[in-house]
PDB file of C-alpha atoms and ligand atoms in Angstrom:
ATOM      1  CA  MET A 609      -4.698 -17.369   6.694  1.00 35.00           C
ATOM      2  CA  SER A 610      -7.452 -15.204   8.855  1.00 36.00           C
ATOM      3  CA  HIS A 611      -8.958 -12.287   8.140  1.00 41.00           C
ATOM      4  CA  SER A 612      -6.953 -10.439  10.544  1.00 45.00           C
ATOM      5  CA  SER A 613      -3.598 -11.074  12.791  1.00 46.00           C
ATOM      6  CA  ASP A 614      -4.485 -12.007  16.484  1.00 41.00           C
ATOM      7  CA  THR A 615      -3.434  -8.345  17.712  1.00 51.00           C
ATOM      8  CA  THR A 616      -5.504  -5.765  18.037  1.00 56.00           C
ATOM      9  CA  VAL A 617      -3.796  -2.373  17.868  1.00 62.00           C
ATOM     10  CA  GLY A 618      -6.902  -0.343  19.464  1.00 54.00           C
ATOM     11  CA  ASP A 619      -8.158   3.112  18.975  1.00 52.00           C
ATOM     12  CA  ALA A 620      -5.727   4.636  21.423  1.00 55.00           C
ATOM     13  CA  GLY A 621      -2.932   3.552  19.116  1.00 78.00           C
ATOM     14  CA  VAL A 622      -4.430   4.287  16.081  1.00 87.00           C
ATOM     15  CA  ARG A 623      -2.082   7.049  14.600  1.00 89.00           C
ATOM     16  CA  HIS A 624      -3.893  10.074  12.807  1.00 92.00           C
ATOM     17  CA  HIS A 625      -2.500   8.187   9.293  1.00 97.00           C
ATOM     18  CA  ILE A 626      -2.894   4.860   8.309  1.00 98.00           C
ATOM     19  CA  ALA A 627      -0.914   3.396   5.770  1.00 98.00           C
ATOM     20  CA  LEU A 628      -1.560   0.342   3.945  1.00 98.00           C
ATOM     21  CA  VAL A 629       0.869  -1.508   2.323  1.00 98.00           C
ATOM     22  CA  GLY A 630       1.422  -4.851   0.053  1.00 98.00           C
ATOM     23  CA  LEU A 631       1.942  -5.938  -2.888  1.00 98.00           C
ATOM     24  CA  MET A 632       0.282  -4.433  -6.532  1.00 97.00           C
ATOM     25  CA  GLY A 633      -3.519  -5.878  -6.188  1.00 96.00           C
ATOM     26  CA  SER A 634      -3.815  -5.970  -2.927  1.00 97.00           C
ATOM     27  CA  GLY A 635      -6.611  -3.357  -2.875  1.00 97.00           C
ATOM     28  CA  LYS A 636      -4.889  -0.616  -1.437  1.00 98.00           C
ATOM     29  CA  SER A 637      -6.584   2.064  -2.823  1.00 97.00           C
ATOM     30  CA  SER A 638      -9.965   0.248  -3.421  1.00 97.00           C
ATOM     31  CA  ILE A 639      -9.900  -0.338   0.321  1.00 98.00           C
ATOM     32  CA  GLY A 640      -8.350   2.552   1.415  1.00 98.00           C
ATOM     33  CA  ALA A 641     -11.360   4.531  -0.089  1.00 98.00           C
ATOM     34  CA  ILE A 642     -14.036   2.659   2.020  1.00 98.00           C
ATOM     35  CA  LEU A 643     -11.691   3.226   5.149  1.00 98.00           C
ATOM     36  CA  ALA A 644     -11.379   6.664   4.344  1.00 98.00           C
ATOM     37  CA  GLU A 645     -15.260   7.180   4.062  1.00 98.00           C
ATOM     38  CA  ARG A 646     -15.982   5.477   7.097  1.00 97.00           C
ATOM     39  CA  LEU A 647     -13.445   7.132   9.198  1.00 96.00           C
ATOM     40  CA  ARG A 648     -14.159  10.276   7.749  1.00 96.00           C
ATOM     41  CA  ARG A 649     -10.696  10.860   7.027  1.00 97.00           C
ATOM     42  CA  VAL A 650      -8.425  12.005   3.564  1.00 97.00           C
ATOM     43  CA  LEU A 651      -7.300   9.080   1.017  1.00 98.00           C
ATOM     44  CA  ILE A 652      -3.720   9.798  -0.319  1.00 98.00           C
ATOM     45  CA  ASP A 653      -2.932   7.523  -3.042  1.00 98.00           C
ATOM     46  CA  THR A 654       1.247   8.171  -3.259  1.00 98.00           C
ATOM     47  CA  ASP A 655       1.036   7.127  -6.813  1.00 97.00           C
ATOM     48  CA  HIS A 656      -1.094   9.747  -7.890  1.00 97.00           C
ATOM     49  CA  LEU A 657       0.700  12.567  -5.806  1.00 97.00           C
ATOM     50  CA  VAL A 658       3.545  11.092  -8.002  1.00 98.00           C
ATOM     51  CA  GLU A 659       1.514  11.676 -11.266  1.00 98.00           C
ATOM     52  CA  THR A 660       0.118  14.565 -10.410  1.00 97.00           C
ATOM     53  CA  HIS A 661       3.446  16.249  -8.953  1.00 96.00           C
ATOM     54  CA  THR A 662       5.149  14.956 -12.142  1.00 97.00           C
ATOM     55  CA  GLY A 663       2.432  15.371 -15.128  1.00 97.00           C
ATOM     56  CA  THR A 664       2.861  11.775 -16.246  1.00 97.00           C
ATOM     57  CA  SER A 665       1.809   8.243 -15.499  1.00 96.00           C
ATOM     58  CA  ILE A 666       3.505   5.448 -13.492  1.00 96.00           C
ATOM     59  CA  ALA A 667       4.765   3.721 -16.543  1.00 94.00           C
ATOM     60  CA  GLU A 668       5.768   6.647 -18.567  1.00 95.00           C
ATOM     61  CA  LEU A 669       7.874   7.730 -15.393  1.00 96.00           C
ATOM     62  CA  PHE A 670       9.379   4.421 -15.428  1.00 96.00           C
ATOM     63  CA  ALA A 671      10.162   4.113 -18.730  1.00 95.00           C
ATOM     64  CA  SER A 672      11.450   8.028 -19.345  1.00 96.00           C
ATOM     65  CA  LYS A 673      13.012   8.292 -16.100  1.00 96.00           C
ATOM     66  CA  GLY A 674      13.588   4.742 -14.670  1.00 96.00           C
ATOM     67  CA  GLU A 675      12.824   3.023 -11.597  1.00 96.00           C
ATOM     68  CA  ALA A 676      14.911   4.922  -9.097  1.00 97.00           C
ATOM     69  CA  ALA A 677      13.754   8.100 -10.043  1.00 97.00           C
ATOM     70  CA  PHE A 678      10.383   7.049  -9.423  1.00 98.00           C
ATOM     71  CA  ARG A 679      11.168   5.888  -6.089  1.00 98.00           C
ATOM     72  CA  ARG A 680      12.855   9.457  -5.186  1.00 98.00           C
ATOM     73  CA  TYR A 681       9.176  10.815  -6.314  1.00 98.00           C
ATOM     74  CA  GLU A 682       7.335   8.156  -4.512  1.00 98.00           C
ATOM     75  CA  LEU A 683       9.507   8.628  -1.168  1.00 98.00           C
ATOM     76  CA  ASP A 684       8.807  12.530  -1.680  1.00 98.00           C
ATOM     77  CA  SER A 685       5.171  11.946  -2.051  1.00 98.00           C
ATOM     78  CA  LEU A 686       4.948   9.605   1.279  1.00 98.00           C
ATOM     79  CA  MET A 687       7.016  12.440   3.091  1.00 98.00           C
ATOM     80  CA  ARG A 688       4.487  15.145   2.010  1.00 97.00           C
ATOM     81  CA  ALA A 689       1.440  12.677   2.762  1.00 97.00           C
ATOM     82  CA  LEU A 690       2.584  12.320   6.255  1.00 97.00           C
ATOM     83  CA  ALA A 691       3.605  15.692   7.191  1.00 96.00           C
ATOM     84  CA  ARG A 692       0.042  16.697   6.710  1.00 96.00           C
ATOM     85  CA  ASP A 693      -1.897  17.888   9.651  1.00 94.00           C
ATOM     86  CA  GLU A 694      -5.167  16.351   8.542  1.00 95.00           C
ATOM     87  CA  SER A 695      -6.242  12.472   9.568  1.00 95.00           C
ATOM     88  CA  SER A 696      -5.602  10.295   6.418  1.00 97.00           C
ATOM     89  CA  VAL A 697      -5.536   7.143   5.048  1.00 98.00           C
ATOM     90  CA  ILE A 698      -2.798   6.649   2.891  1.00 98.00           C
ATOM     91  CA  ALA A 699      -2.281   4.132   0.119  1.00 98.00           C
ATOM     92  CA  THR A 700       0.985   3.571  -0.784  1.00 98.00           C
ATOM     93  CA  GLY A 701       2.931   2.091  -3.978  1.00 98.00           C
ATOM     94  CA  GLY A 702       3.692  -1.601  -3.538  1.00 98.00           C
ATOM     95  CA  GLY A 703       7.345  -0.802  -3.471  1.00 98.00           C
ATOM     96  CA  VAL A 704       7.620   1.934  -0.975  1.00 98.00           C
ATOM     97  CA  VAL A 705       9.004  -0.297   1.651  1.00 98.00           C
ATOM     98  CA  THR A 706      12.314  -0.828  -0.571  1.00 98.00           C
ATOM     99  CA  SER A 707      13.212   2.404   0.808  1.00 98.00           C
ATOM    100  CA  SER A 708      14.564   2.612   4.771  1.00 98.00           C
ATOM    101  CA  ASP A 709      13.996   5.748   4.638  1.00 98.00           C
ATOM    102  CA  ALA A 710      10.236   5.539   3.771  1.00 98.00           C
ATOM    103  CA  ARG A 711      10.001   2.566   6.270  1.00 98.00           C
ATOM    104  CA  GLN A 712      11.510   4.494   8.931  1.00 97.00           C
ATOM    105  CA  MET A 713       9.185   7.342   8.332  1.00 97.00           C
ATOM    106  CA  LEU A 714       6.265   4.933   7.982  1.00 97.00           C
ATOM    107  CA  ALA A 715       7.350   3.332  11.424  1.00 92.00           C
ATOM    108  CA  LEU A 716       7.245   6.704  12.873  1.00 91.00           C
ATOM    109  CA  ASP A 717       3.888   8.875  11.312  1.00 95.00           C
ATOM    110  CA  ALA A 718       1.835   6.040  10.597  1.00 97.00           C
ATOM    111  CA  THR A 719      -0.135   3.092  11.858  1.00 97.00           C
ATOM    112  CA  VAL A 720       0.710   0.603   9.078  1.00 97.00           C
ATOM    113  CA  VAL A 721      -1.687  -2.146   7.462  1.00 98.00           C
ATOM    114  CA  TRP A 722      -0.404  -4.606   5.351  1.00 98.00           C
ATOM    115  CA  LEU A 723      -2.781  -6.263   3.227  1.00 98.00           C
ATOM    116  CA  ARG A 724      -1.586 -10.079   2.306  1.00 98.00           C
ATOM    117  CA  ALA A 725      -2.712 -12.041  -0.534  1.00 97.00           C
ATOM    118  CA  SER A 726      -0.517 -14.615  -2.394  1.00 97.00           C
ATOM    119  CA  PRO A 727       1.054 -14.250  -5.653  1.00 97.00           C
ATOM    120  CA  GLN A 728      -1.279 -16.544  -7.785  1.00 96.00           C
ATOM    121  CA  VAL A 729      -4.429 -14.392  -6.489  1.00 96.00           C
ATOM    122  CA  LEU A 730      -2.694 -11.166  -7.018  1.00 96.00           C
ATOM    123  CA  ALA A 731      -1.304 -12.471 -10.563  1.00 95.00           C
ATOM    124  CA  GLN A 732      -5.036 -12.976 -11.665  1.00 93.00           C
ATOM    125  CA  ARG A 733      -6.207  -9.603 -10.504  1.00 93.00           C
ATOM    126  CA  ILE A 734      -3.290  -7.560 -12.228  1.00 90.00           C
ATOM    127  CA  HIS A 735      -3.421 -10.439 -15.146  1.00 80.00           C
ATOM    128  CA  ASN A 736      -4.989  -7.845 -18.055  1.00 71.00           C
ATOM    129  CA  ASP A 737      -3.371  -4.552 -16.355  1.00 79.00           C
ATOM    130  CA  ALA A 738      -0.598  -3.745 -18.863  1.00 74.00           C
ATOM    131  CA  THR A 739       0.390  -0.359 -17.037  1.00 81.00           C
ATOM    132  CA  ARG A 740       2.284  -2.003 -14.359  1.00 89.00           C
ATOM    133  CA  PRO A 741       6.104  -1.745 -15.329  1.00 90.00           C
ATOM    134  CA  LEU A 742       7.630  -3.981 -12.881  1.00 91.00           C
ATOM    135  CA  ILE A 743       5.446  -6.620 -14.727  1.00 90.00           C
ATOM    136  CA  GLY A 744       6.886  -5.837 -18.172  1.00 85.00           C
ATOM    137  CA  GLY A 745       5.854  -8.671 -20.388  1.00 83.00           C
ATOM    138  CA  ARG A 746       7.038 -11.242 -17.896  1.00 88.00           C
ATOM    139  CA  ASP A 747       4.780 -14.100 -15.923  1.00 91.00           C
ATOM    140  CA  PRO A 748       2.858 -12.044 -13.316  1.00 93.00           C
ATOM    141  CA  VAL A 749       2.835 -15.115 -11.373  1.00 95.00           C
ATOM    142  CA  GLU A 750       7.237 -15.219 -11.476  1.00 95.00           C
ATOM    143  CA  VAL A 751       7.391 -11.498 -11.022  1.00 95.00           C
ATOM    144  CA  LEU A 752       4.988 -11.106  -7.733  1.00 97.00           C
ATOM    145  CA  THR A 753       6.427 -14.323  -6.435  1.00 97.00           C
ATOM    146  CA  GLU A 754      10.154 -12.568  -6.784  1.00 98.00           C
ATOM    147  CA  LEU A 755       8.332  -9.532  -5.292  1.00 98.00           C
ATOM    148  CA  ASP A 756       6.948 -11.156  -2.714  1.00 98.00           C
ATOM    149  CA  ALA A 757      10.160 -13.159  -1.218  1.00 98.00           C
ATOM    150  CA  GLU A 758      11.992  -9.708  -1.461  1.00 98.00           C
ATOM    151  CA  ARG A 759       9.372  -7.553  -0.168  1.00 98.00           C
ATOM    152  CA  ALA A 760       7.493  -9.703   2.716  1.00 98.00           C
ATOM    153  CA  PRO A 761       9.967  -9.327   5.397  1.00 98.00           C
ATOM    154  CA  LEU A 762       9.835  -5.329   4.755  1.00 98.00           C
ATOM    155  CA  TYR A 763       6.140  -5.345   5.265  1.00 98.00           C
ATOM    156  CA  ALA A 764       6.234  -7.501   8.293  1.00 97.00           C
ATOM    157  CA  GLU A 765       8.883  -4.813   9.499  1.00 97.00           C
ATOM    158  CA  VAL A 766       6.280  -1.879   9.485  1.00 97.00           C
ATOM    159  CA  ALA A 767       3.412  -3.215   9.573  1.00 97.00           C
ATOM    160  CA  HIS A 768       1.533  -2.737  12.976  1.00 95.00           C
ATOM    161  CA  ALA A 769      -1.482  -5.408  11.862  1.00 96.00           C
ATOM    162  CA  GLU A 770      -1.649  -7.444   8.625  1.00 97.00           C
ATOM    163  CA  VAL A 771      -5.095  -8.830   7.370  1.00 98.00           C
ATOM    164  CA  ASP A 772      -5.833 -11.265   4.751  1.00 97.00           C
ATOM    165  CA  ALA A 773      -6.590  -9.487   1.528  1.00 97.00           C
ATOM    166  CA  GLU A 774      -7.247 -12.613  -0.523  1.00 95.00           C
ATOM    167  CA  SER A 775     -10.627 -13.779   0.022  1.00 91.00           C
ATOM    168  CA  GLY A 776     -13.565 -11.370   0.296  1.00 91.00           C
ATOM    169  CA  ASP A 777     -14.414  -7.975  -1.483  1.00 95.00           C
ATOM    170  CA  PRO A 778     -12.737  -4.915  -0.678  1.00 97.00           C
ATOM    171  CA  GLU A 779     -16.120  -4.114   1.670  1.00 97.00           C
ATOM    172  CA  GLN A 780     -15.177  -7.009   3.796  1.00 97.00           C
ATOM    173  CA  VAL A 781     -11.462  -6.762   3.668  1.00 98.00           C
ATOM    174  CA  ALA A 782     -12.094  -2.842   4.891  1.00 98.00           C
ATOM    175  CA  MET A 783     -13.979  -4.176   7.462  1.00 97.00           C
ATOM    176  CA  ALA A 784     -11.228  -6.316   8.718  1.00 97.00           C
ATOM    177  CA  VAL A 785      -8.861  -3.681   8.904  1.00 97.00           C
ATOM    178  CA  LEU A 786     -11.297  -1.705  11.273  1.00 97.00           C
ATOM    179  CA  ASP A 787     -11.328  -4.625  13.562  1.00 95.00           C
ATOM    180  CA  VAL A 788      -7.878  -5.268  13.405  1.00 95.00           C
ATOM    181  CA  LEU A 789      -7.560  -1.464  14.421  1.00 95.00           C
ATOM    182  CA  GLY A 790     -10.279  -1.657  16.875  1.00 92.00           C
ATOM    183  CA  LEU A 791     -11.715   1.259  15.115  1.00 92.00           C
ATOM    184  CA  ARG A 792     -15.191  -1.040  14.077  1.00 84.00           C
ATOM    185  CA  PRO A 793     -18.427   0.759  15.508  1.00 74.00           C
TER     186      PRO A 793
HETATM  187  C1  S3P B1081       4.755  -0.547  -7.681  1.00 84.03           C
HETATM  188  C2  S3P B1081       3.792  -0.895  -7.425  1.00 84.03           C
HETATM  189  C3  S3P B1081       2.932   0.289  -8.011  1.00 84.03           C
HETATM  190  C4  S3P B1081       3.827   1.510  -8.454  1.00 84.03           C
HETATM  191  C5  S3P B1081       4.480   1.263  -9.268  1.00 84.03           C
HETATM  192  C6  S3P B1081       5.636   0.012  -8.856  1.00 84.03           C
HETATM  193  C7  S3P B1081       5.752  -1.654  -6.956  1.00 84.03           C
HETATM  194  O1  S3P B1081       1.751   0.821  -7.221  1.00 84.03           O
HETATM  195  O2  S3P B1081       3.805   2.412  -7.324  1.00 84.03           O
HETATM  196  O3  S3P B1081       3.769   0.624 -10.583  1.00 84.03           O
HETATM  197  O4  S3P B1081       6.968  -1.539  -7.026  1.00 84.03           O
HETATM  198  O5  S3P B1081       5.571  -2.848  -6.609  1.00 84.03           O
HETATM  199  P1  S3P B1081       0.539  -0.245  -6.514  1.00 84.03           P
HETATM  200  O6  S3P B1081       0.933  -1.159  -5.501  1.00 84.03           O
HETATM  201  O7  S3P B1081      -0.636   0.628  -6.141  1.00 84.03           O
HETATM  202  O8  S3P B1081       0.054  -1.127  -7.995  1.00 84.03           O
END
């Protein structure tokens, strides 16, 4: 897999919201922060919005109200993020694309970049993070392989571009995103 897809989106084609999608551990938040700084855009993290809105952590929310409730809050956060006038970089949660409403909103209002990495590499990155409710004590490679199979077609459906987020540090991956969007100075 190369660092970026063959198709460069191009400056004129980049919308005022850039949304990063991909599985947990793909670096959406850290790469989003670098992009936001470089592009002088506000960074919006939908997981943080959910936590602020509900006053609880994602893990607690999953435990107390379940995944379906979390998805409703997540969709609401995405909607609020996309409604902002300010140009932004939006770091989404890995499962946002499971909602067809979310996919439709992203397709309409954002330039979407899919950060791709293999389940094996992602599992290594999140290995010691006990706060991830979807892992739930199972083998992370197994869970991520299932999620990858289920979600890869959905990421592909919404993404305008994809970037290899498997090798290289966050700075290098962020530069690859700028390249693919035609925004590298
Ligand atoms: C989830 C990913 C998490 C968070 C929640 C559910 C998922 O976000 O939204 O735990 O369904 O893959 P990150 O992708 O930022 O870890």
